[in-house]
Amino acid sequence: MSAIARAPSSSGAVTDPIRVMVVDDSVVIRGLVGRWLDEEPNLAVVASHRNGRLAVDDVLRSNPDVVILDIEMPDMDGLTALPLLIEKKRNLVVVVASTLTRRNAEISLKALSLGAADYVPKPESNSGVTTSAEFRRELIEKVTNLGMRAKKRGLPGQALGTRPMARSLTSALQANAPAASSALRATRPASFTIRPYSSVRPRILTIGSSTGGPQALNTLFGEIGSSIGMVPVVLTQHMPPTFTAILAEHITKAAGRPAAEGRDGEVIQPGHIYVAPGGKHMLLVKHGNDVTIKLSDAPPVNFCKPAVDPLFKSVAEIYGTATLAVVLTGMGSDGAEGVRKIGEIGGSAIAQDEETSVVWGMPGAAAHTGMCSDVLPLNEIGRKVSKILLGGRP
């Protein structure tokens, strides 16, 4: 049965909290997640349902800003409910929660293509959820950041999370980017500086991304073109194990080039794309004339494992002025210190702009280091990268 949570208290510090609907077939999970969220002063649980059908029927009445959506549920599962929820409330932010199986990883990435804003890997058992501080932290962080972003962003004619059925969040943002960029640039001066590109032709492309990254990576690789065959590509996307292997398969299709999780000791080659495997940091090391991958089980960096900073710093140490880095959409500041290192050593970095980022945390932090050579809309980054790799003047 469905349970409607109490309305947010008027005595809280936040007068307009983010409204959240929790959809999960486990009463234990619904209760536990509901308590976590209600303990946050800027979040309020407005509805709780055991399947997708009840959520779809209630979404207009309860009017959530964010829906936490389980994948496997009776009557109507999460993947079936997702487009129906978005169709009914077209400014809705949906965060998919799924356990770390290959099937659920595939479904979660499919959900992103259907309009989900992000996903959270869920422990396999109720007891695992109860004791997982990491799951709680990540869930609250994503609901808060995506919910606040949705409330603050006022794109002309379309808010964050608004997109036609079977259309990705990133695509919807790109469709509004020209108008949004003009309006925002007219009213808000740039709060960061840029530096000249390196005069040295890049010998490697390194990429960092997080929230919204899978969609952004598909767009980026789809637009870079044949120039990607000239250099090796190494990237870190914040993802758990299993997810990164499937991400690599998707990138292979988008890029038309082989992509796979990096393997310890592997010699990197031009035209190949190496994805940091979930649960391991990926770095590069020099062995004679070869550059090889090193996988590290060191503690998380910026709460992330894999993290972008270790990869970027290792790339900068080897390639110096011949480094080209791209920081795409994501929460937090991972990658900023790596960009700082790349800039100090004379390499080049590009950050995705705020208007086309699902969350402008990582690219914003990179931009504010003053070490980026460009801050660009997503749909311009691929062409710029291609031009630079081909030796054209940036």
Short mmCIF file of C-alpha atoms in Angstrom, two decimals:
data_model
loop_
_atom_site.label_atom_id
_atom_site.label_comp_id
_atom_site.label_asym_id
_atom_site.label_seq_id
_atom_site.Cartn_x
_atom_site.Cartn_y
_atom_site.Cartn_z
CA MET A 1 0.00 0.00 0.00
CA SER A 2 0.99 3.61 -0.40
CA ALA A 3 2.00 5.84 2.47
CA ILE A 4 2.09 9.63 2.24
CA ALA A 5 4.68 11.28 4.45
CA ARG A 6 4.10 14.34 6.59
CA ALA A 7 4.40 17.76 5.03
CA PRO A 8 7.61 19.67 5.64
CA SER A 9 7.70 21.67 8.82
CA SER A 10 7.37 25.42 8.52
CA SER A 11 9.82 25.85 11.39
CA GLY A 12 12.78 24.40 9.47
CA ALA A 13 15.71 26.45 8.28
CA VAL A 14 14.75 25.89 4.64
CA THR A 15 11.43 27.47 3.63
CA ASP A 16 11.13 25.62 0.33
CA PRO A 17 12.61 22.14 0.79
CA ILE A 18 13.19 19.69 -2.03
CA ARG A 19 10.15 17.41 -2.26
CA VAL A 20 11.04 13.73 -2.62
CA MET A 21 9.04 10.62 -3.56
CA VAL A 22 10.52 7.22 -2.59
CA VAL A 23 9.48 4.25 -4.76
CA ASP A 24 10.68 0.81 -3.61
CA ASP A 25 8.94 -2.52 -3.06
CA SER A 26 10.69 -3.01 0.29
CA VAL A 27 8.87 -1.43 3.21
CA VAL A 28 12.15 -1.51 5.15
CA ILE A 29 13.96 0.48 2.44
CA ARG A 30 11.11 2.97 2.10
CA GLY A 31 11.05 3.56 5.83
CA LEU A 32 14.81 3.80 6.23
CA VAL A 33 15.39 6.09 3.24
CA GLY A 34 12.41 8.19 4.25
CA ARG A 35 13.89 8.76 7.71
CA TRP A 36 17.29 9.65 6.27
CA LEU A 37 15.78 12.21 3.95
CA ASP A 38 13.46 13.73 6.54
CA GLU A 39 16.43 14.26 8.85
CA GLU A 40 17.89 16.66 6.28
CA PRO A 41 16.60 20.23 6.76
CA ASN A 42 16.37 20.92 3.03
CA LEU A 43 14.61 17.67 2.07
CA ALA A 44 11.04 16.51 2.68
CA VAL A 45 9.51 13.14 1.78
CA VAL A 46 6.07 13.82 0.33
CA ALA A 47 5.17 10.30 -0.86
CA SER A 48 6.26 6.68 -0.53
CA HIS A 49 5.11 3.85 -2.83
CA ARG A 50 5.77 0.15 -3.30
CA ASN A 51 5.60 0.03 -7.10
CA GLY A 52 5.80 2.18 -10.19
CA ARG A 53 2.07 2.15 -10.92
CA LEU A 54 1.19 3.77 -7.59
CA ALA A 55 3.95 6.34 -8.15
CA VAL A 56 2.67 7.24 -11.62
CA ASP A 57 -0.89 7.58 -10.33
CA ASP A 58 0.23 9.86 -7.48
CA VAL A 59 2.98 11.99 -9.02
CA LEU A 60 0.77 14.95 -9.94
CA ARG A 61 -0.98 15.04 -6.57
CA SER A 62 2.15 14.72 -4.40
CA ASN A 63 4.16 16.94 -6.77
CA PRO A 64 7.73 15.79 -5.94
CA ASP A 65 10.82 17.53 -7.25
CA VAL A 66 12.82 14.29 -7.12
CA VAL A 67 11.80 10.63 -7.34
CA ILE A 68 14.08 7.87 -6.01
CA LEU A 69 13.06 4.94 -8.20
CA ASP A 70 13.83 1.27 -7.58
CA ILE A 71 14.35 -0.96 -10.64
CA GLU A 72 12.84 -4.29 -9.63
CA MET A 73 9.27 -3.99 -8.32
CA PRO A 74 6.01 -5.95 -8.75
CA ASP A 75 3.12 -4.78 -10.94
CA MET A 76 5.18 -2.02 -12.63
CA ASP A 77 8.97 -1.91 -12.50
CA GLY A 78 11.11 1.21 -12.48
CA LEU A 79 12.10 1.18 -16.16
CA THR A 80 8.44 0.99 -17.20
CA ALA A 81 7.41 3.71 -14.76
CA LEU A 82 10.22 6.13 -15.64
CA PRO A 83 8.90 7.54 -18.95
CA LEU A 84 5.36 7.64 -17.55
CA LEU A 85 6.50 9.71 -14.57
CA ILE A 86 8.40 12.11 -16.80
CA GLU A 87 5.47 12.37 -19.20
CA LYS A 88 3.15 13.35 -16.36
CA LYS A 89 5.51 15.81 -14.67
CA ARG A 90 7.98 17.08 -17.20
CA ASN A 91 10.29 18.92 -14.79
CA LEU A 92 10.80 15.83 -12.63
CA VAL A 93 14.26 14.66 -11.58
CA VAL A 94 14.48 10.85 -11.32
CA VAL A 95 17.31 9.08 -9.50
CA VAL A 96 17.38 5.34 -10.16
CA ALA A 97 18.45 3.00 -7.34
CA SER A 98 19.62 -0.49 -8.29
CA THR A 99 21.80 -3.29 -6.94
CA LEU A 100 25.19 -4.05 -8.48
CA THR A 101 24.25 -6.80 -10.91
CA ARG A 102 25.12 -6.68 -14.60
CA ARG A 103 21.43 -6.74 -15.51
CA ASN A 104 20.63 -3.82 -13.21
CA ALA A 105 23.68 -1.90 -14.42
CA GLU A 106 22.42 -2.28 -18.00
CA ILE A 107 18.95 -1.16 -16.93
CA SER A 108 20.34 1.82 -15.01
CA LEU A 109 22.29 3.04 -18.06
CA LYS A 110 19.18 2.47 -20.17
CA ALA A 111 17.24 4.59 -17.66
CA LEU A 112 19.71 7.45 -18.19
CA SER A 113 18.97 7.37 -21.91
CA LEU A 114 15.24 7.51 -21.10
CA GLY A 115 15.62 10.64 -19.01
CA ALA A 116 16.75 9.65 -15.51
CA ALA A 117 19.12 12.25 -14.09
CA ASP A 118 21.37 9.79 -12.24
CA TYR A 119 21.57 6.45 -10.44
CA VAL A 120 22.70 5.24 -7.02
CA PRO A 121 24.09 1.70 -6.55
CA LYS A 122 22.15 0.01 -3.76
CA PRO A 123 23.46 -2.73 -1.44
CA GLU A 124 21.93 -6.10 -2.28
CA SER A 125 20.26 -6.73 1.09
CA ASN A 126 18.16 -4.65 3.46
CA SER A 127 20.79 -5.14 6.14
CA GLY A 128 23.42 -3.89 3.70
CA VAL A 129 21.40 -0.75 3.06
CA THR A 130 20.94 -0.23 6.80
CA THR A 131 24.66 -0.35 7.53
CA SER A 132 25.99 1.41 4.41
CA ALA A 133 27.11 4.92 5.28
CA GLU A 134 28.35 5.31 1.69
CA PHE A 135 24.91 4.55 0.21
CA ARG A 136 23.28 7.04 2.57
CA ARG A 137 25.85 9.75 1.82
CA GLU A 138 25.66 9.31 -1.93
CA LEU A 139 21.86 9.18 -2.00
CA ILE A 140 21.43 12.36 0.05
CA GLU A 141 24.16 14.15 -1.90
CA LYS A 142 22.60 13.36 -5.26
CA VAL A 143 19.03 14.13 -4.24
CA THR A 144 20.15 17.43 -2.72
CA ASN A 145 22.38 18.55 -5.59
CA LEU A 146 20.01 17.52 -8.37
CA GLY A 147 16.98 18.87 -6.53
CA MET A 148 18.61 22.22 -5.84
CA ARG A 149 19.82 22.42 -9.42
CA ALA A 150 16.30 21.78 -10.67
CA LYS A 151 14.86 24.50 -8.45
CA LYS A 152 17.49 27.09 -9.30
CA ARG A 153 17.72 26.48 -13.01
CA GLY A 154 15.17 28.34 -15.08
CA LEU A 155 15.96 27.43 -18.68
CA PRO A 156 13.68 29.20 -21.16
CA GLY A 157 10.68 27.02 -21.77
CA GLN A 158 12.14 23.99 -20.05
CA ALA A 159 13.49 23.28 -16.57
CA LEU A 160 16.15 20.79 -15.58
CA GLY A 161 14.79 17.31 -15.89
CA THR A 162 12.33 18.26 -18.62
CA ARG A 163 12.68 16.13 -21.72
CA PRO A 164 10.50 14.30 -24.21
CA MET A 165 10.07 10.58 -23.68
CA ALA A 166 13.16 8.55 -24.71
CA ARG A 167 15.29 11.68 -24.79
CA SER A 168 18.24 12.11 -22.48
CA LEU A 169 18.60 14.87 -19.91
CA THR A 170 21.75 16.09 -21.56
CA SER A 171 20.06 16.33 -24.96
CA ALA A 172 17.28 18.41 -23.48
CA LEU A 173 19.75 20.78 -21.89
CA GLN A 174 21.66 21.09 -25.16
CA ALA A 175 18.49 22.00 -27.00
CA ASN A 176 18.08 24.98 -24.68
CA ALA A 177 21.76 25.84 -24.39
CA PRO A 178 22.00 28.70 -26.93
CA ALA A 179 19.10 30.66 -25.46
CA ALA A 180 20.10 29.86 -21.90
CA SER A 181 23.73 30.81 -22.50
CA SER A 182 22.82 34.16 -24.04
CA ALA A 183 20.46 35.04 -21.23
CA LEU A 184 22.82 34.04 -18.45
CA ARG A 185 25.93 35.60 -19.99
CA ALA A 186 24.07 38.88 -20.36
CA THR A 187 23.34 39.05 -16.65
CA ARG A 188 26.26 37.28 -14.97
CA PRO A 189 29.92 38.15 -15.52
CA ALA A 190 32.36 35.26 -15.79
CA SER A 191 33.90 34.51 -12.40
CA PHE A 192 36.87 32.61 -13.79
CA THR A 193 39.79 33.26 -16.12
CA ILE A 194 41.17 31.15 -18.95
CA ARG A 195 44.73 30.59 -20.11
CA PRO A 196 46.15 29.98 -23.62
CA TYR A 197 46.18 26.48 -25.03
CA SER A 198 49.51 24.70 -25.20
CA SER A 199 51.31 25.21 -28.50
CA VAL A 200 52.26 21.52 -28.46
CA ARG A 201 50.02 19.05 -30.26
CA PRO A 202 48.42 16.67 -27.72
CA ARG A 203 49.69 13.11 -27.48
CA ILE A 204 46.93 12.00 -25.10
CA LEU A 205 43.32 12.87 -24.24
CA THR A 206 42.22 12.40 -20.63
CA ILE A 207 38.64 12.86 -19.43
CA GLY A 208 36.89 13.10 -16.05
CA SER A 209 33.13 12.95 -15.44
CA SER A 210 30.51 12.04 -12.88
CA THR A 211 26.78 12.89 -12.59
CA GLY A 212 25.39 13.12 -16.11
CA GLY A 213 28.65 11.73 -17.43
CA PRO A 214 27.42 8.67 -19.36
CA GLN A 215 25.17 10.82 -21.55
CA ALA A 216 27.83 13.51 -21.92
CA LEU A 217 30.48 10.95 -22.88
CA ASN A 218 28.24 9.53 -25.60
CA THR A 219 27.77 13.04 -27.00
CA LEU A 220 31.47 13.87 -26.78
CA PHE A 221 32.71 10.67 -28.44
CA GLY A 222 30.01 10.89 -31.08
CA GLU A 223 31.32 14.30 -32.16
CA ILE A 224 35.11 13.93 -31.89
CA GLY A 225 35.26 11.84 -35.06
CA SER A 226 38.29 10.17 -36.61
CA SER A 227 40.82 12.39 -34.82
CA ILE A 228 40.47 10.18 -31.77
CA GLY A 229 42.48 7.54 -33.61
CA MET A 230 45.62 9.66 -33.26
CA VAL A 231 46.02 9.45 -29.46
CA PRO A 232 45.19 7.14 -26.55
CA VAL A 233 42.20 8.21 -24.44
CA VAL A 234 42.07 7.57 -20.69
CA LEU A 235 39.03 8.45 -18.64
CA THR A 236 37.57 8.24 -15.18
CA GLN A 237 33.81 8.21 -14.74
CA HIS A 238 32.59 7.93 -11.14
CA MET A 239 30.95 4.50 -11.28
CA PRO A 240 30.95 1.27 -9.28
CA PRO A 241 32.24 -2.09 -10.53
CA THR A 242 30.16 -3.73 -13.28
CA PHE A 243 28.85 -0.34 -14.39
CA THR A 244 32.21 0.73 -15.83
CA ALA A 245 32.51 -2.37 -18.01
CA ILE A 246 29.09 -1.69 -19.51
CA LEU A 247 29.91 2.00 -19.92
CA ALA A 248 32.95 0.99 -21.97
CA GLU A 249 30.72 -1.08 -24.25
CA HIS A 250 28.47 1.93 -24.81
CA ILE A 251 31.45 4.18 -25.53
CA THR A 252 32.72 1.69 -28.11
CA LYS A 253 29.46 2.15 -30.03
CA ALA A 254 29.46 5.95 -29.70
CA ALA A 255 33.12 6.42 -30.65
CA GLY A 256 33.50 3.68 -33.23
CA ARG A 257 36.75 2.83 -31.44
CA PRO A 258 37.61 0.02 -28.98
CA ALA A 259 36.90 0.96 -25.37
CA ALA A 260 37.41 -1.24 -22.33
CA GLU A 261 38.29 -1.11 -18.66
CA GLY A 262 41.98 -0.49 -18.20
CA ARG A 263 44.06 -3.51 -17.09
CA ASP A 264 47.01 -3.31 -14.76
CA GLY A 265 50.27 -3.28 -16.75
CA GLU A 266 48.53 -2.72 -20.10
CA VAL A 267 50.44 -0.61 -22.62
CA ILE A 268 48.20 2.18 -23.90
CA GLN A 269 47.82 2.61 -27.66
CA PRO A 270 46.51 5.40 -29.94
CA GLY A 271 42.92 4.95 -31.00
CA HIS A 272 42.02 2.98 -27.87
CA ILE A 273 39.85 4.23 -24.99
CA TYR A 274 40.69 3.07 -21.46
CA VAL A 275 38.04 3.40 -18.73
CA ALA A 276 39.03 3.35 -15.05
CA PRO A 277 37.40 0.23 -13.55
CA GLY A 278 34.95 0.75 -10.71
CA GLY A 279 36.56 0.40 -7.30
CA LYS A 280 40.12 1.11 -8.52
CA HIS A 281 42.08 4.27 -9.22
CA MET A 282 43.64 4.26 -12.68
CA LEU A 283 47.01 5.95 -13.23
CA LEU A 284 49.64 5.97 -15.97
CA VAL A 285 53.31 5.10 -15.48
CA LYS A 286 56.29 5.29 -17.87
CA HIS A 287 58.35 2.18 -18.65
CA GLY A 288 61.07 2.98 -21.17
CA ASN A 289 59.30 4.01 -24.36
CA ASP A 290 55.97 2.59 -23.20
CA VAL A 291 53.24 4.12 -21.05
CA THR A 292 51.29 1.56 -19.06
CA ILE A 293 48.24 1.49 -16.83
CA LYS A 294 48.59 1.10 -13.09
CA LEU A 295 45.51 0.17 -11.06
CA SER A 296 45.62 1.27 -7.45
CA ASP A 297 43.62 0.12 -4.44
CA ALA A 298 44.51 3.28 -2.49
CA PRO A 299 41.78 4.97 -0.40
CA PRO A 300 39.10 7.07 -2.11
CA VAL A 301 40.09 10.55 -3.27
CA ASN A 302 37.39 13.23 -2.97
CA PHE A 303 35.11 10.41 -1.70
CA CYS A 304 35.56 8.70 -5.10
CA LYS A 305 37.16 5.47 -6.29
CA PRO A 306 38.02 5.70 -9.11
CA ALA A 307 38.87 9.39 -8.88
CA VAL A 308 39.83 11.85 -11.60
CA ASP A 309 42.64 13.69 -9.79
CA PRO A 310 45.07 10.73 -9.58
CA LEU A 311 44.64 10.01 -13.29
CA PHE A 312 45.05 13.64 -14.38
CA LYS A 313 48.15 14.13 -12.24
CA SER A 314 49.81 10.97 -13.55
CA VAL A 315 49.04 11.98 -17.15
CA ALA A 316 50.50 15.45 -16.60
CA GLU A 317 53.72 14.02 -15.17
CA ILE A 318 54.29 11.90 -18.28
CA TYR A 319 52.93 14.03 -21.14
CA GLY A 320 53.44 17.57 -19.79
CA THR A 321 52.63 20.20 -22.43
CA ALA A 322 51.26 17.47 -24.74
CA THR A 323 48.34 16.80 -22.34
CA LEU A 324 44.74 17.62 -23.29
CA ALA A 325 42.14 17.15 -20.54
CA VAL A 326 38.36 17.50 -20.51
CA VAL A 327 36.23 17.83 -17.37
CA LEU A 328 32.56 17.01 -17.91
CA THR A 329 29.45 17.33 -15.75
CA GLY A 330 29.61 16.03 -12.18
CA MET A 331 29.15 16.81 -8.50
CA GLY A 332 31.98 17.82 -6.19
CA SER A 333 35.42 19.08 -7.16
CA ASP A 334 37.25 15.94 -8.27
CA GLY A 335 39.54 16.77 -11.18
CA ALA A 336 40.24 20.38 -10.15
CA GLU A 337 43.64 19.60 -8.59
CA GLY A 338 44.51 17.51 -11.61
CA VAL A 339 43.62 20.41 -13.91
CA ARG A 340 45.76 22.69 -11.76
CA LYS A 341 48.70 20.30 -12.22
CA ILE A 342 48.10 20.09 -15.98
CA GLY A 343 48.03 23.88 -16.22
CA GLU A 344 51.14 24.37 -14.14
CA ILE A 345 53.08 21.95 -16.34
CA GLY A 346 51.88 23.66 -19.53
CA GLY A 347 49.13 21.33 -20.76
CA SER A 348 45.59 22.24 -21.80
CA ALA A 349 42.20 21.63 -20.19
CA ILE A 350 38.59 22.21 -21.25
CA ALA A 351 35.66 22.34 -18.83
CA GLN A 352 32.01 21.83 -19.73
CA ASP A 353 29.97 24.98 -19.15
CA GLU A 354 27.32 25.41 -16.48
CA GLU A 355 24.33 25.64 -18.80
CA THR A 356 24.81 22.19 -20.35
CA SER A 357 26.05 20.41 -17.20
CA VAL A 358 23.62 18.32 -15.20
CA VAL A 359 25.59 19.50 -12.16
CA TRP A 360 28.32 22.14 -12.49
CA GLY A 361 30.44 20.90 -9.62
CA MET A 362 33.49 19.24 -11.17
CA PRO A 363 33.70 21.41 -14.30
CA GLY A 364 32.95 24.52 -12.24
CA ALA A 365 35.75 23.72 -9.80
CA ALA A 366 38.11 23.08 -12.73
CA ALA A 367 37.13 26.37 -14.37
CA HIS A 368 37.73 28.30 -11.17
CA THR A 369 41.33 27.09 -10.92
CA GLY A 370 42.13 29.54 -13.72
CA MET A 371 43.99 26.72 -15.51
CA CYS A 372 41.40 25.89 -18.19
CA SER A 373 41.84 27.07 -21.76
CA ASP A 374 38.12 26.92 -22.54
CA VAL A 375 34.74 26.55 -20.84
CA LEU A 376 32.39 25.26 -23.52
CA PRO A 377 28.87 23.87 -24.04
CA LEU A 378 28.88 20.10 -24.36
CA ASN A 379 27.98 20.16 -28.04
CA GLU A 380 31.07 22.27 -28.85
CA ILE A 381 33.67 20.28 -26.91
CA GLY A 382 33.96 17.38 -29.36
CA ARG A 383 34.60 19.61 -32.34
CA LYS A 384 37.17 21.66 -30.42
CA VAL A 385 38.98 18.53 -29.24
CA SER A 386 39.03 17.15 -32.78
CA LYS A 387 40.47 20.38 -34.16
CA ILE A 388 43.23 20.42 -31.53
CA LEU A 389 44.13 16.76 -32.05
CA LEU A 390 44.40 17.35 -35.77
CA GLY A 391 46.89 20.15 -35.17
CA GLY A 392 44.60 23.09 -35.87
CA ARG A 393 44.87 26.37 -33.99
CA PRO A 394 42.46 26.26 -31.02
#
